[in-house]
């Protein structure tokens, strides 16, 4: 089994913006991963010794965002969006809540299904952190490693079908 990060590849490479505009209290971005996604092809398959069409099992699900995140959701669905099943829904994100959680039942992931990730943020003036006793002014935020940047990352533990 392997730990599999999941995000829009363009966010990771900088080719696609994950802009969270200054002052905007309700921003949403989403990503979809099918069996052609480079993260899946280049790290998951070799890590578990599987082929793209093999059935897989998802054991855990987690989300990662920073201070401005308000909600996150990770689902699996048929290609194109039908028959969606929720793996993880965090309706009130807390930066200190960054863990992976075991699914009640391991979830099969077949070749005709895709993963779907949604993240919501609040970058309004009222939701800015306090640094050195002063509340920061809102600025445009984007994907980045810093706590004052943001992320939208799903994290799954995946194996060949059991």
JSON list of N, CA and C in Angstrom, two decimals, residues 15-94:
[
{"chain": "A", "resi": 15, "resn": "UNK", "atom": "N", "xyz": [1.52, 25.89, -13.16]},
{"chain": "A", "resi": 15, "resn": "UNK", "atom": "CA", "xyz": [0.94, 26.12, -14.49]},
{"chain": "A", "resi": 15, "resn": "UNK", "atom": "C", "xyz": [-0.51, 26.60, -14.39]},
{"chain": "A", "resi": 16, "resn": "UNK", "atom": "N", "xyz": [-1.19, 26.27, -13.29]},
{"chain": "A", "resi": 16, "resn": "UNK", "atom": "CA", "xyz": [-2.59, 26.66, -13.08]},
{"chain": "A", "resi": 16, "resn": "UNK", "atom": "C", "xyz": [-2.69, 27.38, -11.74]},
{"chain": "A", "resi": 17, "resn": "UNK", "atom": "N", "xyz": [-3.35, 28.51, -11.73]},
{"chain": "A", "resi": 17, "resn": "UNK", "atom": "CA", "xyz": [-3.50, 29.27, -10.50]},
{"chain": "A", "resi": 17, "resn": "UNK", "atom": "C", "xyz": [-4.60, 28.67, -9.63]},
{"chain": "A", "resi": 18, "resn": "UNK", "atom": "N", "xyz": [-4.37, 28.69, -8.34]},
{"chain": "A", "resi": 18, "resn": "UNK", "atom": "CA", "xyz": [-5.38, 28.35, -7.36]},
{"chain": "A", "resi": 18, "resn": "UNK", "atom": "C", "xyz": [-5.69, 29.64, -6.58]},
{"chain": "A", "resi": 19, "resn": "UNK", "atom": "N", "xyz": [-6.01, 30.70, -7.31]},
{"chain": "A", "resi": 19, "resn": "UNK", "atom": "CA", "xyz": [-6.19, 32.02, -6.73]},
{"chain": "A", "resi": 19, "resn": "UNK", "atom": "C", "xyz": [-7.34, 32.06, -5.72]},
{"chain": "A", "resi": 20, "resn": "UNK", "atom": "N", "xyz": [-7.03, 32.64, -4.58]},
{"chain": "A", "resi": 20, "resn": "UNK", "atom": "CA", "xyz": [-8.01, 32.94, -3.54]},
{"chain": "A", "resi": 20, "resn": "UNK", "atom": "C", "xyz": [-7.92, 34.45, -3.35]},
{"chain": "A", "resi": 21, "resn": "UNK", "atom": "N", "xyz": [-8.79, 35.20, -4.02]},
{"chain": "A", "resi": 21, "resn": "UNK", "atom": "CA", "xyz": [-8.66, 36.66, -4.04]},
{"chain": "A", "resi": 21, "resn": "UNK", "atom": "C", "xyz": [-8.79, 37.31, -2.67]},
{"chain": "A", "resi": 22, "resn": "UNK", "atom": "N", "xyz": [-8.03, 38.39, -2.48]},
{"chain": "A", "resi": 22, "resn": "UNK", "atom": "CA", "xyz": [-8.11, 39.19, -1.26]},
{"chain": "A", "resi": 22, "resn": "UNK", "atom": "C", "xyz": [-9.54, 39.67, -1.06]},
{"chain": "A", "resi": 23, "resn": "UNK", "atom": "N", "xyz": [-10.04, 39.50, 0.16]},
{"chain": "A", "resi": 23, "resn": "UNK", "atom": "CA", "xyz": [-11.36, 40.00, 0.51]},
{"chain": "A", "resi": 23, "resn": "UNK", "atom": "C", "xyz": [-12.51, 39.06, 0.19]},
{"chain": "A", "resi": 24, "resn": "UNK", "atom": "N", "xyz": [-12.27, 37.99, -0.54]},
{"chain": "A", "resi": 24, "resn": "UNK", "atom": "CA", "xyz": [-13.34, 37.07, -0.94]},
{"chain": "A", "resi": 24, "resn": "UNK", "atom": "C", "xyz": [-13.61, 36.07, 0.19]},
{"chain": "A", "resi": 25, "resn": "UNK", "atom": "N", "xyz": [-14.84, 36.04, 0.67]},
{"chain": "A", "resi": 25, "resn": "UNK", "atom": "CA", "xyz": [-15.21, 35.18, 1.80]},
{"chain": "A", "resi": 25, "resn": "UNK", "atom": "C", "xyz": [-15.65, 33.78, 1.39]},
{"chain": "A", "resi": 26, "resn": "UNK", "atom": "N", "xyz": [-15.81, 33.51, 0.10]},
{"chain": "A", "resi": 26, "resn": "UNK", "atom": "CA", "xyz": [-16.30, 32.20, -0.32]},
{"chain": "A", "resi": 26, "resn": "UNK", "atom": "C", "xyz": [-15.68, 31.81, -1.66]},
{"chain": "A", "resi": 27, "resn": "UNK", "atom": "N", "xyz": [-14.53, 31.17, -1.59]},
{"chain": "A", "resi": 27, "resn": "UNK", "atom": "CA", "xyz": [-13.79, 30.73, -2.78]},
{"chain": "A", "resi": 27, "resn": "UNK", "atom": "C", "xyz": [-13.76, 29.21, -2.78]},
{"chain": "A", "resi": 28, "resn": "UNK", "atom": "N", "xyz": [-14.00, 28.62, -3.95]},
{"chain": "A", "resi": 28, "resn": "UNK", "atom": "CA", "xyz": [-13.97, 27.17, -4.09]},
{"chain": "A", "resi": 28, "resn": "UNK", "atom": "C", "xyz": [-13.06, 26.79, -5.26]},
{"chain": "A", "resi": 29, "resn": "UNK", "atom": "N", "xyz": [-12.25, 25.77, -5.06]},
{"chain": "A", "resi": 29, "resn": "UNK", "atom": "CA", "xyz": [-11.49, 25.15, -6.14]},
{"chain": "A", "resi": 29, "resn": "UNK", "atom": "C", "xyz": [-11.70, 23.65, -6.03]},
{"chain": "A", "resi": 30, "resn": "UNK", "atom": "N", "xyz": [-11.59, 22.97, -7.15]},
{"chain": "A", "resi": 30, "resn": "UNK", "atom": "CA", "xyz": [-11.75, 21.51, -7.14]},
{"chain": "A", "resi": 30, "resn": "UNK", "atom": "C", "xyz": [-10.82, 20.87, -8.14]},
{"chain": "A", "resi": 31, "resn": "UNK", "atom": "N", "xyz": [-10.60, 19.58, -7.95]},
{"chain": "A", "resi": 31, "resn": "UNK", "atom": "CA", "xyz": [-9.72, 18.80, -8.81]},
{"chain": "A", "resi": 31, "resn": "UNK", "atom": "C", "xyz": [-10.29, 17.40, -8.96]},
{"chain": "A", "resi": 32, "resn": "UNK", "atom": "N", "xyz": [-9.97, 16.77, -10.08]},
{"chain": "A", "resi": 32, "resn": "UNK", "atom": "CA", "xyz": [-10.40, 15.41, -10.35]},
{"chain": "A", "resi": 32, "resn": "UNK", "atom": "C", "xyz": [-9.17, 14.58, -10.72]},
{"chain": "A", "resi": 33, "resn": "UNK", "atom": "N", "xyz": [-9.12, 13.36, -10.22]},
{"chain": "A", "resi": 33, "resn": "UNK", "atom": "CA", "xyz": [-8.02, 12.45, -10.56]},
{"chain": "A", "resi": 33, "resn": "UNK", "atom": "C", "xyz": [-8.61, 11.17, -11.14]},
{"chain": "A", "resi": 34, "resn": "UNK", "atom": "N", "xyz": [-8.23, 10.88, -12.39]},
{"chain": "A", "resi": 34, "resn": "UNK", "atom": "CA", "xyz": [-8.58, 9.59, -12.96]},
{"chain": "A", "resi": 34, "resn": "UNK", "atom": "C", "xyz": [-7.30, 8.76, -13.08]},
{"chain": "A", "resi": 35, "resn": "UNK", "atom": "N", "xyz": [-7.38, 7.64, -13.73]},
{"chain": "A", "resi": 35, "resn": "UNK", "atom": "CA", "xyz": [-6.24, 6.72, -13.79]},
{"chain": "A", "resi": 35, "resn": "UNK", "atom": "C", "xyz": [-5.14, 7.17, -14.75]},
{"chain": "A", "resi": 36, "resn": "UNK", "atom": "N", "xyz": [-5.31, 8.34, -15.40]},
{"chain": "A", "resi": 36, "resn": "UNK", "atom": "CA", "xyz": [-4.24, 8.87, -16.26]},
{"chain": "A", "resi": 36, "resn": "UNK", "atom": "C", "xyz": [-3.46, 9.98, -15.56]},
{"chain": "A", "resi": 37, "resn": "UNK", "atom": "N", "xyz": [-3.87, 10.39, -14.37]},
{"chain": "A", "resi": 37, "resn": "UNK", "atom": "CA", "xyz": [-3.21, 11.47, -13.63]},
{"chain": "A", "resi": 37, "resn": "UNK", "atom": "C", "xyz": [-1.75, 11.09, -13.37]},
{"chain": "A", "resi": 38, "resn": "UNK", "atom": "N", "xyz": [-0.80, 12.00, -13.64]},
{"chain": "A", "resi": 38, "resn": "UNK", "atom": "CA", "xyz": [0.63, 11.66, -13.48]},
{"chain": "A", "resi": 38, "resn": "UNK", "atom": "C", "xyz": [1.02, 11.20, -12.08]},
{"chain": "A", "resi": 39, "resn": "UNK", "atom": "N", "xyz": [0.42, 11.75, -11.03]},
{"chain": "A", "resi": 39, "resn": "UNK", "atom": "CA", "xyz": [0.73, 11.27, -9.68]},
{"chain": "A", "resi": 39, "resn": "UNK", "atom": "C", "xyz": [0.36, 9.80, -9.55]},
{"chain": "A", "resi": 40, "resn": "UNK", "atom": "N", "xyz": [-0.79, 9.44, -10.07]},
{"chain": "A", "resi": 40, "resn": "UNK", "atom": "CA", "xyz": [-1.24, 8.05, -10.01]},
{"chain": "A", "resi": 40, "resn": "UNK", "atom": "C", "xyz": [-0.32, 7.14, -10.83]},
{"chain": "A", "resi": 41, "resn": "UNK", "atom": "N", "xyz": [-0.06, 7.53, -12.06]},
{"chain": "A", "resi": 41, "resn": "UNK", "atom": "CA", "xyz": [0.73, 6.70, -12.97]},
{"chain": "A", "resi": 41, "resn": "UNK", "atom": "C", "xyz": [2.18, 6.55, -12.49]},
{"chain": "A", "resi": 42, "resn": "UNK", "atom": "N", "xyz": [2.77, 7.64, -12.01]},
{"chain": "A", "resi": 42, "resn": "UNK", "atom": "CA", "xyz": [4.20, 7.63, -11.71]},
{"chain": "A", "resi": 42, "resn": "UNK", "atom": "C", "xyz": [4.58, 7.25, -10.29]},
{"chain": "A", "resi": 43, "resn": "UNK", "atom": "N", "xyz": [3.64, 7.33, -9.35]},
{"chain": "A", "resi": 43, "resn": "UNK", "atom": "CA", "xyz": [4.01, 6.95, -7.99]},
{"chain": "A", "resi": 43, "resn": "UNK", "atom": "C", "xyz": [3.13, 5.86, -7.39]},
{"chain": "A", "resi": 44, "resn": "UNK", "atom": "N", "xyz": [1.83, 5.92, -7.63]},
{"chain": "A", "resi": 44, "resn": "UNK", "atom": "CA", "xyz": [0.95, 4.93, -7.01]},
{"chain": "A", "resi": 44, "resn": "UNK", "atom": "C", "xyz": [1.13, 3.55, -7.65]},
{"chain": "A", "resi": 45, "resn": "UNK", "atom": "N", "xyz": [0.99, 3.49, -8.97]},
{"chain": "A", "resi": 45, "resn": "UNK", "atom": "CA", "xyz": [1.08, 2.19, -9.64]},
{"chain": "A", "resi": 45, "resn": "UNK", "atom": "C", "xyz": [2.39, 1.47, -9.36]},
{"chain": "A", "resi": 46, "resn": "UNK", "atom": "N", "xyz": [3.55, 2.13, -9.54]},
{"chain": "A", "resi": 46, "resn": "UNK", "atom": "CA", "xyz": [4.80, 1.43, -9.23]},
{"chain": "A", "resi": 46, "resn": "UNK", "atom": "C", "xyz": [4.91, 1.05, -7.75]},
{"chain": "A", "resi": 47, "resn": "UNK", "atom": "N", "xyz": [4.36, 1.91, -6.88]},
{"chain": "A", "resi": 47, "resn": "UNK", "atom": "CA", "xyz": [4.45, 1.67, -5.44]},
{"chain": "A", "resi": 47, "resn": "UNK", "atom": "C", "xyz": [3.68, 0.44, -4.98]},
{"chain": "A", "resi": 48, "resn": "UNK", "atom": "N", "xyz": [2.61, 0.09, -5.69]},
{"chain": "A", "resi": 48, "resn": "UNK", "atom": "CA", "xyz": [1.81, -1.08, -5.28]},
{"chain": "A", "resi": 48, "resn": "UNK", "atom": "C", "xyz": [1.89, -2.21, -6.30]},
{"chain": "A", "resi": 49, "resn": "UNK", "atom": "N", "xyz": [2.68, -2.01, -7.36]},
{"chain": "A", "resi": 49, "resn": "UNK", "atom": "CA", "xyz": [2.84, -3.07, -8.36]},
{"chain": "A", "resi": 49, "resn": "UNK", "atom": "C", "xyz": [1.57, -3.37, -9.12]},
{"chain": "A", "resi": 50, "resn": "UNK", "atom": "N", "xyz": [0.80, -2.34, -9.44]},
{"chain": "A", "resi": 50, "resn": "UNK", "atom": "CA", "xyz": [-0.48, -2.53, -10.13]},
{"chain": "A", "resi": 50, "resn": "UNK", "atom": "C", "xyz": [-0.44, -1.93, -11.53]},
{"chain": "A", "resi": 51, "resn": "UNK", "atom": "N", "xyz": [-1.43, -2.26, -12.32]},
{"chain": "A", "resi": 51, "resn": "UNK", "atom": "CA", "xyz": [-1.62, -1.72, -13.66]},
{"chain": "A", "resi": 51, "resn": "UNK", "atom": "C", "xyz": [-2.77, -0.72, -13.62]},
{"chain": "A", "resi": 52, "resn": "UNK", "atom": "N", "xyz": [-2.85, 0.20, -14.61]},
{"chain": "A", "resi": 52, "resn": "UNK", "atom": "CA", "xyz": [-3.90, 1.24, -14.57]},
{"chain": "A", "resi": 52, "resn": "UNK", "atom": "C", "xyz": [-5.32, 0.71, -14.48]},
{"chain": "A", "resi": 53, "resn": "UNK", "atom": "N", "xyz": [-5.61, -0.46, -15.02]},
{"chain": "A", "resi": 53, "resn": "UNK", "atom": "CA", "xyz": [-6.97, -0.98, -15.01]},
{"chain": "A", "resi": 53, "resn": "UNK", "atom": "C", "xyz": [-7.26, -1.90, -13.83]},
{"chain": "A", "resi": 54, "resn": "UNK", "atom": "N", "xyz": [-6.29, -2.13, -12.97]},
{"chain": "A", "resi": 54, "resn": "UNK", "atom": "CA", "xyz": [-6.50, -3.02, -11.82]},
{"chain": "A", "resi": 54, "resn": "UNK", "atom": "C", "xyz": [-7.45, -2.38, -10.81]},
{"chain": "A", "resi": 55, "resn": "UNK", "atom": "N", "xyz": [-8.24, -3.21, -10.13]},
{"chain": "A", "resi": 55, "resn": "UNK", "atom": "CA", "xyz": [-9.05, -2.73, -9.03]},
{"chain": "A", "resi": 55, "resn": "UNK", "atom": "C", "xyz": [-8.13, -2.42, -7.85]},
{"chain": "A", "resi": 56, "resn": "UNK", "atom": "N", "xyz": [-8.44, -1.35, -7.12]},
{"chain": "A", "resi": 56, "resn": "UNK", "atom": "CA", "xyz": [-7.65, -0.93, -5.97]},
{"chain": "A", "resi": 56, "resn": "UNK", "atom": "C", "xyz": [-8.56, -0.81, -4.76]},
{"chain": "A", "resi": 57, "resn": "UNK", "atom": "N", "xyz": [-7.95, -0.63, -3.60]},
{"chain": "A", "resi": 57, "resn": "UNK", "atom": "CA", "xyz": [-8.70, -0.42, -2.37]},
{"chain": "A", "resi": 57, "resn": "UNK", "atom": "C", "xyz": [-8.19, 0.84, -1.69]},
{"chain": "A", "resi": 58, "resn": "UNK", "atom": "N", "xyz": [-9.11, 1.69, -1.26]},
{"chain": "A", "resi": 58, "resn": "UNK", "atom": "CA", "xyz": [-8.78, 2.90, -0.51]},
{"chain": "A", "resi": 58, "resn": "UNK", "atom": "C", "xyz": [-9.07, 2.62, 0.96]},
{"chain": "A", "resi": 59, "resn": "UNK", "atom": "N", "xyz": [-8.07, 2.83, 1.81]},
{"chain": "A", "resi": 59, "resn": "UNK", "atom": "CA", "xyz": [-8.17, 2.51, 3.23]},
{"chain": "A", "resi": 59, "resn": "UNK", "atom": "C", "xyz": [-8.40, 3.73, 4.11]},
{"chain": "A", "resi": 60, "resn": "UNK", "atom": "N", "xyz": [-7.75, 4.85, 3.79]},
{"chain": "A", "resi": 60, "resn": "UNK", "atom": "CA", "xyz": [-7.89, 6.06, 4.59]},
{"chain": "A", "resi": 60, "resn": "UNK", "atom": "C", "xyz": [-8.05, 7.27, 3.68]},
{"chain": "A", "resi": 61, "resn": "UNK", "atom": "N", "xyz": [-8.58, 8.35, 4.24]},
{"chain": "A", "resi": 61, "resn": "UNK", "atom": "CA", "xyz": [-8.74, 9.60, 3.51]},
{"chain": "A", "resi": 61, "resn": "UNK", "atom": "C", "xyz": [-8.39, 10.75, 4.44]},
{"chain": "A", "resi": 62, "resn": "UNK", "atom": "N", "xyz": [-7.73, 11.77, 3.89]},
{"chain": "A", "resi": 62, "resn": "UNK", "atom": "CA", "xyz": [-7.39, 12.97, 4.66]},
{"chain": "A", "resi": 62, "resn": "UNK", "atom": "C", "xyz": [-7.37, 14.18, 3.76]},
{"chain": "A", "resi": 63, "resn": "UNK", "atom": "N", "xyz": [-7.42, 15.35, 4.37]},
{"chain": "A", "resi": 63, "resn": "UNK", "atom": "CA", "xyz": [-7.36, 16.62, 3.66]},
{"chain": "A", "resi": 63, "resn": "UNK", "atom": "C", "xyz": [-6.26, 17.48, 4.25]},
{"chain": "A", "resi": 64, "resn": "UNK", "atom": "N", "xyz": [-5.74, 18.39, 3.43]},
{"chain": "A", "resi": 64, "resn": "UNK", "atom": "CA", "xyz": [-4.74, 19.33, 3.91]},
{"chain": "A", "resi": 64, "resn": "UNK", "atom": "C", "xyz": [-5.03, 20.71, 3.31]},
{"chain": "A", "resi": 65, "resn": "UNK", "atom": "N", "xyz": [-5.26, 21.67, 4.18]},
{"chain": "A", "resi": 65, "resn": "UNK", "atom": "CA", "xyz": [-5.37, 23.09, 3.83]},
{"chain": "A", "resi": 65, "resn": "UNK", "atom": "C", "xyz": [-4.66, 23.86, 4.94]},
{"chain": "A", "resi": 66, "resn": "UNK", "atom": "N", "xyz": [-4.59, 25.18, 4.78]},
{"chain": "A", "resi": 66, "resn": "UNK", "atom": "CA", "xyz": [-3.94, 26.01, 5.78]},
{"chain": "A", "resi": 66, "resn": "UNK", "atom": "C", "xyz": [-4.97, 26.86, 6.53]},
{"chain": "A", "resi": 67, "resn": "UNK", "atom": "N", "xyz": [-4.60, 28.08, 6.89]},
{"chain": "A", "resi": 67, "resn": "UNK", "atom": "CA", "xyz": [-5.41, 28.89, 7.81]},
{"chain": "A", "resi": 67, "resn": "UNK", "atom": "C", "xyz": [-6.72, 29.42, 7.24]},
{"chain": "A", "resi": 68, "resn": "UNK", "atom": "N", "xyz": [-6.84, 29.53, 5.92]},
{"chain": "A", "resi": 68, "resn": "UNK", "atom": "CA", "xyz": [-8.01, 30.16, 5.34]},
{"chain": "A", "resi": 68, "resn": "UNK", "atom": "C", "xyz": [-9.08, 29.15, 4.90]},
{"chain": "A", "resi": 69, "resn": "UNK", "atom": "N", "xyz": [-8.75, 27.87, 5.00]},
{"chain": "A", "resi": 69, "resn": "UNK", "atom": "CA", "xyz": [-9.70, 26.82, 4.63]},
{"chain": "A", "resi": 69, "resn": "UNK", "atom": "C", "xyz": [-10.92, 26.85, 5.54]},
{"chain": "A", "resi": 70, "resn": "UNK", "atom": "N", "xyz": [-12.10, 26.60, 4.95]},
{"chain": "A", "resi": 70, "resn": "UNK", "atom": "CA", "xyz": [-13.33, 26.56, 5.73]},
{"chain": "A", "resi": 70, "resn": "UNK", "atom": "C", "xyz": [-14.04, 25.21, 5.60]},
{"chain": "A", "resi": 71, "resn": "UNK", "atom": "N", "xyz": [-13.84, 24.53, 4.49]},
{"chain": "A", "resi": 71, "resn": "UNK", "atom": "CA", "xyz": [-14.50, 23.25, 4.27]},
{"chain": "A", "resi": 71, "resn": "UNK", "atom": "C", "xyz": [-13.69, 22.45, 3.25]},
{"chain": "A", "resi": 72, "resn": "UNK", "atom": "N", "xyz": [-13.75, 21.11, 3.35]},
{"chain": "A", "resi": 72, "resn": "UNK", "atom": "CA", "xyz": [-13.11, 20.24, 2.38]},
{"chain": "A", "resi": 72, "resn": "UNK", "atom": "C", "xyz": [-13.93, 18.98, 2.19]},
{"chain": "A", "resi": 73, "resn": "UNK", "atom": "N", "xyz": [-13.88, 18.46, 0.98]},
{"chain": "A", "resi": 73, "resn": "UNK", "atom": "CA", "xyz": [-14.67, 17.27, 0.65]},
{"chain": "A", "resi": 73, "resn": "UNK", "atom": "C", "xyz": [-13.90, 16.42, -0.35]},
{"chain": "A", "resi": 74, "resn": "UNK", "atom": "N", "xyz": [-13.89, 15.11, -0.12]},
{"chain": "A", "resi": 74, "resn": "UNK", "atom": "CA", "xyz": [-13.21, 14.16, -0.98]},
{"chain": "A", "resi": 74, "resn": "UNK", "atom": "C", "xyz": [-14.18, 13.02, -1.30]},
{"chain": "A", "resi": 75, "resn": "UNK", "atom": "N", "xyz": [-14.43, 12.80, -2.60]},
{"chain": "A", "resi": 75, "resn": "UNK", "atom": "CA", "xyz": [-15.38, 11.78, -3.02]},
{"chain": "A", "resi": 75, "resn": "UNK", "atom": "C", "xyz": [-14.78, 10.88, -4.10]},
{"chain": "A", "resi": 76, "resn": "UNK", "atom": "N", "xyz": [-15.44, 9.77, -4.33]},
{"chain": "A", "resi": 76, "resn": "UNK", "atom": "CA", "xyz": [-15.15, 8.90, -5.46]},
{"chain": "A", "resi": 76, "resn": "UNK", "atom": "C", "xyz": [-16.44, 8.78, -6.26]},
{"chain": "A", "resi": 77, "resn": "UNK", "atom": "N", "xyz": [-16.32, 8.76, -7.58]},
{"chain": "A", "resi": 77, "resn": "UNK", "atom": "CA", "xyz": [-17.52, 8.75, -8.43]},
{"chain": "A", "resi": 77, "resn": "UNK", "atom": "C", "xyz": [-17.20, 8.08, -9.75]},
{"chain": "A", "resi": 78, "resn": "UNK", "atom": "N", "xyz": [-18.25, 7.74, -10.48]},
{"chain": "A", "resi": 78, "resn": "UNK", "atom": "CA", "xyz": [-18.05, 7.22, -11.83]},
{"chain": "A", "resi": 78, "resn": "UNK", "atom": "C", "xyz": [-17.46, 8.33, -12.69]},
{"chain": "A", "resi": 79, "resn": "UNK", "atom": "N", "xyz": [-16.68, 7.96, -13.68]},
{"chain": "A", "resi": 79, "resn": "UNK", "atom": "CA", "xyz": [-16.10, 8.95, -14.59]},
{"chain": "A", "resi": 79, "resn": "UNK", "atom": "C", "xyz": [-17.20, 9.85, -15.12]},
{"chain": "A", "resi": 80, "resn": "UNK", "atom": "N", "xyz": [-16.99, 11.14, -15.07]},
{"chain": "A", "resi": 80, "resn": "UNK", "atom": "CA", "xyz": [-17.99, 12.10, -15.52]},
{"chain": "A", "resi": 80, "resn": "UNK", "atom": "C", "xyz": [-18.86, 12.65, -14.40]},
{"chain": "A", "resi": 81, "resn": "UNK", "atom": "N", "xyz": [-18.81, 12.07, -13.21]},
{"chain": "A", "resi": 81, "resn": "UNK", "atom": "CA", "xyz": [-19.46, 12.68, -12.06]},
{"chain": "A", "resi": 81, "resn": "UNK", "atom": "C", "xyz": [-20.67, 11.99, -11.48]},
{"chain": "A", "resi": 82, "resn": "UNK", "atom": "N", "xyz": [-21.14, 10.89, -12.03]},
{"chain": "A", "resi": 82, "resn": "UNK", "atom": "CA", "xyz": [-22.34, 10.25, -11.47]},
{"chain": "A", "resi": 82, "resn": "UNK", "atom": "C", "xyz": [-21.97, 9.26, -10.36]},
{"chain": "A", "resi": 83, "resn": "UNK", "atom": "N", "xyz": [-22.97, 8.89, -9.58]},
{"chain": "A", "resi": 83, "resn": "UNK", "atom": "CA", "xyz": [-22.83, 7.90, -8.49]},
{"chain": "A", "resi": 83, "resn": "UNK", "atom": "C", "xyz": [-21.73, 8.27, -7.51]},
{"chain": "A", "resi": 84, "resn": "UNK", "atom": "N", "xyz": [-21.74, 9.50, -7.04]},
{"chain": "A", "resi": 84, "resn": "UNK", "atom": "CA", "xyz": [-20.72, 9.98, -6.13]},
{"chain": "A", "resi": 84, "resn": "UNK", "atom": "C", "xyz": [-20.89, 9.39, -4.74]},
{"chain": "A", "resi": 85, "resn": "UNK", "atom": "N", "xyz": [-19.76, 8.97, -4.14]},
{"chain": "A", "resi": 85, "resn": "UNK", "atom": "CA", "xyz": [-19.73, 8.47, -2.77]},
{"chain": "A", "resi": 85, "resn": "UNK", "atom": "C", "xyz": [-18.77, 9.33, -1.97]},
{"chain": "A", "resi": 86, "resn": "UNK", "atom": "N", "xyz": [-19.20, 9.81, -0.85]},
{"chain": "A", "resi": 86, "resn": "UNK", "atom": "CA", "xyz": [-18.36, 10.65, 0.00]},
{"chain": "A", "resi": 86, "resn": "UNK", "atom": "C", "xyz": [-17.39, 9.78, 0.81]},
{"chain": "A", "resi": 87, "resn": "UNK", "atom": "N", "xyz": [-16.11, 10.12, 0.76]},
{"chain": "A", "resi": 87, "resn": "UNK", "atom": "CA", "xyz": [-15.11, 9.49, 1.62]},
{"chain": "A", "resi": 87, "resn": "UNK", "atom": "C", "xyz": [-14.85, 10.33, 2.86]},
{"chain": "A", "resi": 88, "resn": "UNK", "atom": "N", "xyz": [-14.81, 11.67, 2.65]},
{"chain": "A", "resi": 88, "resn": "UNK", "atom": "CA", "xyz": [-14.50, 12.57, 3.75]},
{"chain": "A", "resi": 88, "resn": "UNK", "atom": "C", "xyz": [-15.13, 13.92, 3.46]},
{"chain": "A", "resi": 89, "resn": "UNK", "atom": "N", "xyz": [-15.86, 14.45, 4.44]},
{"chain": "A", "resi": 89, "resn": "UNK", "atom": "CA", "xyz": [-16.46, 15.77, 4.33]},
{"chain": "A", "resi": 89, "resn": "UNK", "atom": "C", "xyz": [-16.21, 16.49, 5.64]},
{"chain": "A", "resi": 90, "resn": "UNK", "atom": "N", "xyz": [-15.45, 17.57, 5.58]},
{"chain": "A", "resi": 90, "resn": "UNK", "atom": "CA", "xyz": [-15.14, 18.36, 6.76]},
{"chain": "A", "resi": 90, "resn": "UNK", "atom": "C", "xyz": [-15.86, 19.70, 6.60]},
{"chain": "A", "resi": 91, "resn": "UNK", "atom": "N", "xyz": [-17.04, 19.85, 7.22]},
{"chain": "A", "resi": 91, "resn": "UNK", "atom": "CA", "xyz": [-17.84, 21.05, 7.00]},
{"chain": "A", "resi": 91, "resn": "UNK", "atom": "C", "xyz": [-17.30, 22.30, 7.69]},
{"chain": "A", "resi": 92, "resn": "UNK", "atom": "N", "xyz": [-16.44, 22.14, 8.69]},
{"chain": "A", "resi": 92, "resn": "UNK", "atom": "CA", "xyz": [-15.87, 23.28, 9.42]},
{"chain": "A", "resi": 92, "resn": "UNK", "atom": "C", "xyz": [-14.38, 23.01, 9.63]},
{"chain": "A", "resi": 93, "resn": "UNK", "atom": "N", "xyz": [-13.60, 23.36, 8.61]},
{"chain": "A", "resi": 93, "resn": "UNK", "atom": "CA", "xyz": [-12.16, 23.08, 8.63]},
{"chain": "A", "resi": 93, "resn": "UNK", "atom": "C", "xyz": [-11.48, 23.81, 9.78]},
{"chain": "A", "resi": 94, "resn": "UNK", "atom": "N", "xyz": [-10.54, 23.14, 10.40]},
{"chain": "A", "resi": 94, "resn": "UNK", "atom": "CA", "xyz": [-9.69, 23.71, 11.43]},
{"chain": "A", "resi": 94, "resn": "UNK", "atom": "C", "xyz": [-8.26, 23.36, 11.05]}
]
